[in-house]
Amino acid sequence: MESWTSTAGPPRPQASEVMGMTTSGGSPSSRTVQARAAARQRLRHQRELLRPLGWAVIAVVAATALTTPPTPGLRGASGGVSLALAAYAAATAVAISDRFVDRPTAVQVGVIAVMGVAGVGLVALQPRGATGLAVGAAVWMAMTRLRLEWGVALSVALTAGQDVAALLGGSTAAAVLAATLFNALLGLVAYVVRVSRSAQDRTELLLAELAEARDEQIRAAALAERSRIASELHDVLAHCLSGAAIQLQGARVLAAREPGGAQVQEAVQRASELVNDGLANARAAVGALRGEPLPGIADLQALVAGFRRDLLVPAELSVGGETRPLAAETGLLLYRGAQEALTNVARYAPGAATTVMLRYESARICLSVENLRANPGPAVDGLPGSPGLSGVGGGQGLVGLRERLERAGGTLHAGPHLDGWRVDMEVPA
């Protein structure tokens, strides 16, 4: 009858030891939570299927009590039968209810004890009936719901009370022995069901733990590979940029010695700053590969200010909607999108007025970078008539960005807009 009500397996301390699998942060792993939920759902389904059997037991005990003398009444033995039957029916109804398993242990012990005592009372008052089934049901519940030692103790006490009541009522020794063996069989089957159920739960949880360990091993291997790549980037790219920065510093000193070299010195100074920024970005990329924090939405203002200062892109940032925290991957994707779009403005429309618009909507985040048509022949980087950075880069930035957005469930649209160019990005959030 435990299948009507219980979500527990073997004694709770043992189950908690198995179900206590946690992540490195101390919280249960996702697979552990899923395994627990699956066990609860499976047992809930079993209870729903077998709960009608509990009501059938109540019906059989009631029918036996109503047809076996002394029948229920208001006085004497009949009154005792009425009281015992009402107590048994009420306690059993509570025991097979869906929320019984959530009650404190003391309440569960009390309800099962009332079932058993009421059953013993019915056996004492109606020794020739089939009311022994009431005690058997209480034994089943005790062995499946309570800790093993408590369940055994209560089952033995109820069986002994039933035997004494039957003997005092005139039952034969053979009938008493049969009732005892019946209760023992019910208790044994209940214990086997309990152990089997716990073994199934434990197996699923161990499989979940194994899967988590396998995933952790994969993550560790990926982190090791990322660390190797980070080291390569640091040894090659960062060192090259450092060398370029040193050379630019030397060029600036030489330009300062030449007459009329102010513009050259300014250009070298700006180029040196860009190389330093590139070095900082390379270090940030290395840190990202090693698991350090990545840039995100909070860094957009600094990004726009950097383009305005270093590449003379007259860009402004506007934010609309109710701000809210974003996933690190989403913030990084939008940051890289703004960075790529602003870089394209610097390459192909130097000096163009540019607006970066970030909008928080109910189910998505939108980022737009729009620039007006640039004036012909602007002074960029201090060099009059410079064509900007149109010859820099491989021209695949937007293609790669679109692919990253699509993998994240987002979209990218880029093309002419009014008197300029516009890039629109959307990601779910």
Coordinates of C-alpha atoms in Angstrom, one line a residue:
M1 CA 0.0 0.0 0.0
E2 CA 3.0 2.3 0.1
S3 CA 2.6 2.7 -3.6
W4 CA -0.6 4.7 -2.9
T5 CA 1.2 7.4 -0.9
S6 CA 5.0 7.2 -0.6
T7 CA 7.8 8.8 -2.5
A8 CA 10.4 7.4 -0.1
G9 CA 12.6 4.5 -0.8
P10 CA 14.7 2.8 1.9
P11 CA 15.4 4.5 5.1
R12 CA 15.8 8.2 4.5
P13 CA 19.4 8.6 5.7
Q14 CA 20.6 6.2 3.0
A15 CA 18.5 7.9 0.3
S16 CA 19.8 11.3 1.3
E17 CA 23.4 10.1 1.0
V18 CA 22.8 9.1 -2.6
M19 CA 20.7 12.1 -3.4
G20 CA 23.2 14.5 -1.9
M21 CA 25.3 14.6 -5.1
T22 CA 26.2 18.3 -5.7
T23 CA 28.2 20.4 -8.1
S24 CA 31.5 21.9 -7.1
G25 CA 29.6 25.0 -6.0
G26 CA 27.6 23.0 -3.4
S27 CA 24.3 23.0 -5.2
P28 CA 22.7 19.8 -6.7
S29 CA 23.7 19.2 -10.3
S30 CA 21.0 19.5 -13.0
R31 CA 21.1 15.8 -13.7
T32 CA 20.6 15.0 -10.0
V33 CA 17.6 17.3 -9.9
Q34 CA 16.2 15.7 -13.0
A35 CA 16.7 12.2 -11.5
R36 CA 14.9 13.2 -8.3
A37 CA 12.1 14.7 -10.3
A38 CA 11.8 11.5 -12.5
A39 CA 11.7 9.3 -9.3
R40 CA 8.9 11.5 -7.8
Q41 CA 7.0 11.5 -11.0
R42 CA 7.2 7.7 -11.4
L43 CA 6.1 7.1 -7.8
R44 CA 3.3 9.7 -8.1
H45 CA 2.0 7.8 -11.1
Q46 CA 2.2 4.5 -9.2
R47 CA 0.3 6.0 -6.3
E48 CA -2.4 7.2 -8.6
L49 CA -2.8 3.8 -10.2
L50 CA -2.9 1.9 -6.8
R51 CA -4.8 4.4 -4.7
P52 CA -8.2 2.8 -5.6
L53 CA -6.9 -0.4 -3.9
G54 CA -6.6 1.5 -0.7
W55 CA -10.3 2.6 -1.0
A56 CA -11.2 -1.0 -1.8
V57 CA -9.5 -2.1 1.5
I58 CA -11.6 0.4 3.4
A59 CA -14.7 -0.8 1.6
V60 CA -14.0 -4.5 2.4
V61 CA -13.3 -3.8 6.1
A62 CA -16.4 -1.7 6.4
A63 CA -18.6 -4.3 4.7
T64 CA -17.2 -7.0 7.0
A65 CA -17.8 -4.9 10.1
L66 CA -21.4 -4.1 9.0
T67 CA -22.3 -7.7 8.4
T68 CA -20.6 -9.5 11.2
P69 CA -22.1 -9.4 14.7
P70 CA -22.0 -7.4 16.7
T71 CA -22.8 -4.9 14.0
P72 CA -22.1 -1.2 14.5
G73 CA -24.4 0.6 16.9
L74 CA -24.4 3.2 19.6
R75 CA -24.0 1.2 22.8
G76 CA -21.8 -1.5 24.2
A77 CA -19.8 -3.7 21.8
S78 CA -21.8 -2.3 18.9
G79 CA -20.7 1.2 19.9
G80 CA -17.1 0.0 20.1
V81 CA -17.3 -1.4 16.6
S82 CA -18.7 1.9 15.3
L83 CA -15.8 3.8 16.9
A84 CA -13.1 1.4 15.7
L85 CA -14.5 1.4 12.2
A86 CA -14.7 5.1 12.0
A87 CA -11.2 5.5 13.3
Y88 CA -9.8 3.0 10.9
A89 CA -11.6 4.5 7.9
A90 CA -10.5 8.0 8.7
A91 CA -6.8 7.0 9.4
T92 CA -6.6 4.9 6.2
A93 CA -8.1 7.7 4.2
V94 CA -5.5 10.1 5.5
A95 CA -2.7 7.5 4.9
I96 CA -3.6 7.1 1.2
S97 CA -4.0 10.8 0.6
D98 CA -1.6 12.4 -1.8
R99 CA -0.1 14.8 0.9
F100 CA 0.5 12.2 3.6
V101 CA 4.1 11.7 2.6
D102 CA 4.8 15.4 3.3
R103 CA 3.6 15.1 6.9
P104 CA 6.1 15.0 9.7
T105 CA 7.3 11.6 10.7
A106 CA 5.5 11.8 14.1
V107 CA 2.2 12.4 12.3
Q108 CA 2.8 9.5 10.0
V109 CA 3.6 7.2 12.9
G110 CA 0.5 8.3 14.7
V111 CA -1.8 7.8 11.7
I112 CA -0.4 4.3 11.0
A113 CA -0.7 3.4 14.7
V114 CA -4.3 4.5 14.8
M115 CA -4.9 2.3 11.7
G116 CA -3.4 -0.7 13.5
V117 CA -5.0 -0.1 16.9
A118 CA -8.4 0.3 15.2
G119 CA -7.8 -2.9 13.3
V120 CA -6.9 -4.8 16.5
G121 CA -10.1 -3.4 18.1
L122 CA -12.2 -4.7 15.2
V123 CA -10.5 -8.1 15.5
A124 CA -11.2 -8.1 19.3
L125 CA -14.9 -7.2 18.8
Q126 CA -15.5 -9.3 15.7
P127 CA -13.1 -12.2 15.9
R128 CA -15.1 -14.2 13.4
G129 CA -15.0 -11.6 10.6
A130 CA -12.3 -10.7 8.0
T131 CA -11.3 -7.6 9.9
G132 CA -7.7 -8.9 10.2
L133 CA -7.2 -7.3 6.8
A134 CA -7.2 -3.9 8.6
V135 CA -4.2 -4.9 10.7
G136 CA -2.4 -6.3 7.6
A137 CA -2.9 -2.9 5.8
A138 CA -1.4 -1.1 8.8
V139 CA 1.6 -3.5 8.7
W140 CA 2.2 -2.8 5.0
M141 CA 2.1 1.0 5.6
A142 CA 4.4 0.7 8.6
M143 CA 7.0 -1.3 6.7
T144 CA 7.0 1.1 3.7
R145 CA 6.6 4.5 5.2
L146 CA 8.6 4.3 8.4
R147 CA 12.3 3.8 9.2
L148 CA 13.0 0.1 9.2
E149 CA 13.4 -0.3 12.9
W150 CA 10.3 1.6 13.6
G151 CA 8.3 -0.2 11.0
V152 CA 9.4 -3.6 12.3
A153 CA 8.6 -2.7 15.9
L154 CA 5.2 -1.3 15.1
S155 CA 4.4 -4.3 12.8
V156 CA 5.4 -6.8 15.5
A157 CA 3.3 -4.9 18.2
L158 CA 0.2 -4.8 16.0
T159 CA 0.5 -8.4 15.0
A160 CA 0.9 -9.5 18.6
G161 CA -2.1 -7.4 19.6
Q162 CA -4.1 -9.0 16.8
D163 CA -3.1 -12.5 17.9
V164 CA -4.0 -11.8 21.5
A165 CA -7.4 -10.3 20.5
A166 CA -8.1 -13.3 18.2
L167 CA -7.3 -15.8 20.9
L168 CA -9.4 -14.0 23.5
G169 CA -12.2 -14.0 21.0
G170 CA -12.2 -17.7 20.6
S171 CA -10.2 -18.1 17.4
T172 CA -8.3 -21.3 16.9
A173 CA -4.5 -21.5 17.0
A174 CA -4.4 -22.4 13.3
A175 CA -6.4 -19.2 12.4
V176 CA -4.1 -17.1 14.6
L177 CA -1.0 -18.6 13.0
A178 CA -2.4 -18.0 9.6
A179 CA -3.1 -14.3 10.4
T180 CA 0.4 -14.0 11.8
L181 CA 2.0 -15.5 8.7
F182 CA -0.2 -13.2 6.5
N183 CA 1.1 -10.1 8.3
A184 CA 4.7 -11.4 8.1
L185 CA 4.3 -12.0 4.3
L186 CA 2.9 -8.5 3.8
G187 CA 5.7 -7.0 5.8
L188 CA 8.3 -8.9 3.8
V189 CA 6.8 -8.0 0.4
A190 CA 6.6 -4.4 1.5
Y191 CA 10.3 -4.4 2.5
V192 CA 11.3 -6.0 -0.8
V193 CA 9.2 -3.4 -2.8
R194 CA 10.9 -0.6 -0.7
V195 CA 14.4 -1.9 -1.4
S196 CA 13.7 -2.4 -5.1
R197 CA 12.3 1.1 -5.4
S198 CA 15.3 2.5 -3.6
A199 CA 17.8 0.6 -5.8
Q200 CA 16.1 1.9 -8.9
D201 CA 16.4 5.5 -7.6
R202 CA 20.0 5.0 -6.5
T203 CA 20.9 3.5 -10.0
E204 CA 19.4 6.5 -11.8
L205 CA 21.2 8.9 -9.5
L206 CA 24.5 7.1 -9.9
L207 CA 24.0 7.3 -13.7
A208 CA 23.4 11.0 -13.4
E209 CA 26.6 11.3 -11.3
L210 CA 28.5 9.4 -14.0
A211 CA 27.2 11.7 -16.7
E212 CA 28.1 14.7 -14.7
A213 CA 31.6 13.3 -14.2
R214 CA 31.9 12.7 -17.9
D215 CA 30.8 16.2 -18.7
E216 CA 33.2 17.6 -16.1
Q217 CA 36.0 15.7 -17.8
I218 CA 35.1 17.1 -21.2
R219 CA 34.9 20.6 -19.7
A220 CA 38.4 20.1 -18.2
A221 CA 39.8 19.0 -21.5
A222 CA 38.2 22.0 -23.3
L223 CA 39.7 24.3 -20.7
A224 CA 43.1 22.8 -21.1
E225 CA 42.9 23.3 -24.9
R226 CA 41.7 26.9 -24.4
S227 CA 44.6 27.5 -22.1
R228 CA 47.0 26.1 -24.7
I229 CA 45.5 28.5 -27.3
A230 CA 45.7 31.4 -24.9
S231 CA 49.4 30.7 -24.4
E232 CA 49.9 30.6 -28.2
L233 CA 48.1 33.9 -28.5
H234 CA 50.1 35.5 -25.7
D235 CA 53.4 34.2 -27.2
V236 CA 52.7 35.4 -30.7
L237 CA 50.1 38.1 -31.0
A238 CA 50.7 40.0 -27.8
H239 CA 54.5 39.9 -28.2
C240 CA 54.2 41.2 -31.8
L241 CA 52.0 44.1 -30.6
S242 CA 54.4 44.9 -27.8
G243 CA 57.2 45.1 -30.4
A244 CA 55.1 47.3 -32.6
A245 CA 54.3 49.6 -29.7
I246 CA 58.0 50.0 -28.9
Q247 CA 58.9 50.8 -32.5
L248 CA 56.1 53.4 -32.7
Q249 CA 57.5 55.1 -29.6
G250 CA 60.8 55.3 -31.3
A251 CA 59.3 56.7 -34.4
R252 CA 57.5 59.4 -32.4
V253 CA 60.8 60.5 -30.8
L254 CA 62.4 60.7 -34.3
A255 CA 59.4 62.6 -35.7
A256 CA 59.7 65.1 -32.8
R257 CA 63.3 66.0 -34.0
E258 CA 62.2 66.8 -37.5
P259 CA 60.9 70.2 -38.4
G260 CA 57.2 70.3 -39.4
G261 CA 56.8 66.8 -38.0
A262 CA 53.8 67.7 -35.8
Q263 CA 51.3 65.9 -37.9
V264 CA 53.5 62.9 -38.3
Q265 CA 54.1 62.8 -34.5
E266 CA 50.3 63.1 -33.9
A267 CA 49.7 60.3 -36.3
V268 CA 52.3 58.1 -34.7
Q269 CA 51.0 58.9 -31.3
R270 CA 47.5 57.8 -32.4
A271 CA 48.8 54.7 -34.0
S272 CA 50.7 53.9 -30.8
E273 CA 47.5 54.3 -28.8
L274 CA 45.7 51.9 -31.2
V275 CA 48.5 49.3 -30.8
N276 CA 48.3 49.7 -27.1
D277 CA 44.5 49.1 -27.3
G278 CA 45.2 46.1 -29.5
L279 CA 47.6 44.8 -27.0
A280 CA 44.9 45.2 -24.3
N281 CA 42.4 43.5 -26.4
A282 CA 44.8 40.6 -27.0
R283 CA 45.3 40.3 -23.3
A284 CA 41.5 40.3 -22.8
A285 CA 41.2 37.6 -25.4
V286 CA 43.8 35.5 -23.6
G287 CA 41.9 36.1 -20.3
A288 CA 38.6 35.1 -21.9
L289 CA 40.1 31.8 -23.1
R290 CA 41.3 31.2 -19.5
G291 CA 37.8 31.9 -18.1
E292 CA 38.2 35.5 -17.0
P293 CA 35.2 37.9 -17.3
L294 CA 34.3 39.0 -20.8
P295 CA 33.1 42.4 -22.1
G296 CA 29.4 43.0 -22.3
I297 CA 26.6 45.5 -22.5
A298 CA 28.0 47.5 -19.6
D299 CA 31.2 48.2 -21.6
L300 CA 29.3 49.7 -24.7
Q301 CA 29.8 53.2 -23.4
A302 CA 33.5 52.7 -23.1
L303 CA 33.6 51.1 -26.5
V304 CA 31.9 54.0 -28.2
A305 CA 34.1 56.5 -26.4
G306 CA 37.2 54.7 -27.5
F307 CA 36.1 54.8 -31.2
R308 CA 35.2 58.5 -30.8
R309 CA 38.6 59.2 -29.3
D310 CA 41.0 57.0 -31.3
L311 CA 39.3 56.8 -34.7
L312 CA 37.5 60.1 -34.7
V313 CA 34.2 58.3 -35.3
P314 CA 31.5 60.8 -34.0
A315 CA 29.5 58.1 -32.3
E316 CA 26.9 58.4 -29.6
L317 CA 25.1 55.7 -27.5
S318 CA 21.4 55.6 -26.6
V319 CA 19.7 53.0 -24.4
G320 CA 15.9 52.4 -24.5
G321 CA 13.6 50.2 -22.5
E322 CA 13.9 48.8 -19.0
T323 CA 17.4 47.5 -18.4
R324 CA 17.9 44.0 -17.0
P325 CA 20.8 41.6 -16.5
L326 CA 21.8 39.5 -19.5
A327 CA 23.6 36.2 -20.0
A328 CA 27.3 36.7 -20.4
E329 CA 27.2 35.1 -23.9
T330 CA 24.4 37.5 -25.0
G331 CA 26.3 40.6 -23.7
L332 CA 29.5 39.5 -25.4
L333 CA 27.7 38.9 -28.7
L334 CA 26.1 42.3 -28.7
Y335 CA 29.4 44.0 -27.7
R336 CA 31.3 42.3 -30.5
G337 CA 28.5 43.3 -32.9
A338 CA 28.8 46.9 -32.0
Q339 CA 32.6 46.7 -32.2
E340 CA 32.4 45.2 -35.7
A341 CA 29.8 47.8 -36.9
L342 CA 31.8 50.7 -35.6
T343 CA 35.0 49.3 -37.1
N344 CA 33.2 49.2 -40.5
V345 CA 32.2 52.9 -40.1
A346 CA 35.9 53.7 -39.4
R347 CA 36.9 51.8 -42.5
Y348 CA 34.3 52.8 -45.1
A349 CA 32.7 56.0 -43.8
P350 CA 35.4 57.8 -41.7
G351 CA 34.0 60.9 -40.0
A352 CA 30.3 59.8 -40.5
A353 CA 28.0 60.7 -37.6
T354 CA 27.0 57.4 -36.0
T355 CA 24.4 56.4 -33.5
V356 CA 24.5 53.2 -31.5
M357 CA 21.0 52.3 -30.2
L358 CA 20.4 49.6 -27.6
R359 CA 16.8 48.6 -26.9
Y360 CA 15.5 46.3 -24.2
E361 CA 12.2 44.6 -25.3
S362 CA 10.1 42.0 -23.6
A363 CA 11.6 38.9 -25.2
R364 CA 14.6 40.2 -27.0
I365 CA 17.5 42.7 -27.1
C366 CA 18.0 44.9 -30.2
L367 CA 21.2 46.7 -31.1
S368 CA 21.4 49.1 -34.1
V369 CA 24.4 50.9 -35.4
E370 CA 23.5 53.6 -38.0
N371 CA 25.7 56.1 -39.7
L372 CA 25.0 59.0 -42.1
R373 CA 26.9 59.3 -45.4
A374 CA 30.4 60.7 -44.7
N375 CA 31.5 64.0 -46.1
P376 CA 34.0 63.7 -49.0
G377 CA 37.6 63.9 -48.0
P378 CA 37.4 64.2 -44.2
A379 CA 40.5 64.5 -42.1
V380 CA 40.9 61.2 -40.4
D381 CA 43.6 60.3 -38.0
G382 CA 45.2 63.7 -38.5
L383 CA 45.9 63.0 -42.2
P384 CA 43.9 65.2 -44.6
G385 CA 42.1 63.4 -47.3
S386 CA 42.9 60.0 -45.8
P387 CA 40.7 57.2 -47.1
G388 CA 40.2 55.8 -43.6
L389 CA 40.7 52.1 -42.9
S390 CA 39.0 50.7 -46.0
G391 CA 42.0 48.6 -46.9
V392 CA 42.2 47.0 -43.4
G393 CA 40.6 43.7 -42.6
G394 CA 39.3 40.7 -44.6
G395 CA 35.8 41.9 -45.1
Q396 CA 34.3 38.8 -43.4
G397 CA 33.4 40.4 -40.0
L398 CA 29.7 40.7 -40.6
V399 CA 29.5 37.3 -42.1
G400 CA 31.1 35.7 -39.0
L401 CA 28.9 37.9 -36.8
R402 CA 25.7 36.8 -38.6
E403 CA 26.7 33.2 -38.1
R404 CA 27.3 33.7 -34.4
L405 CA 23.9 35.5 -34.0
E406 CA 22.1 32.7 -35.8
R407 CA 23.6 30.1 -33.6
A408 CA 22.3 32.0 -30.6
G409 CA 18.8 32.3 -32.2
G410 CA 19.2 35.9 -33.3
T411 CA 19.3 37.8 -36.6
L412 CA 21.4 40.4 -38.3
H413 CA 20.4 42.7 -41.1
A414 CA 22.8 45.2 -42.7
G415 CA 22.3 47.5 -45.7
P416 CA 21.6 51.1 -46.9
H417 CA 19.3 53.1 -44.8
L418 CA 18.1 56.6 -45.7
D419 CA 21.3 58.6 -46.4
G420 CA 23.7 56.1 -44.8
W421 CA 24.2 52.5 -43.6
R422 CA 22.5 50.6 -40.8
V423 CA 23.2 47.3 -39.0
D424 CA 20.4 45.7 -36.9
M425 CA 21.0 42.9 -34.5
E426 CA 18.5 41.0 -32.4
V427 CA 19.0 38.2 -29.9
P428 CA 16.4 36.6 -27.6
A429 CA 16.8 37.5 -24.0

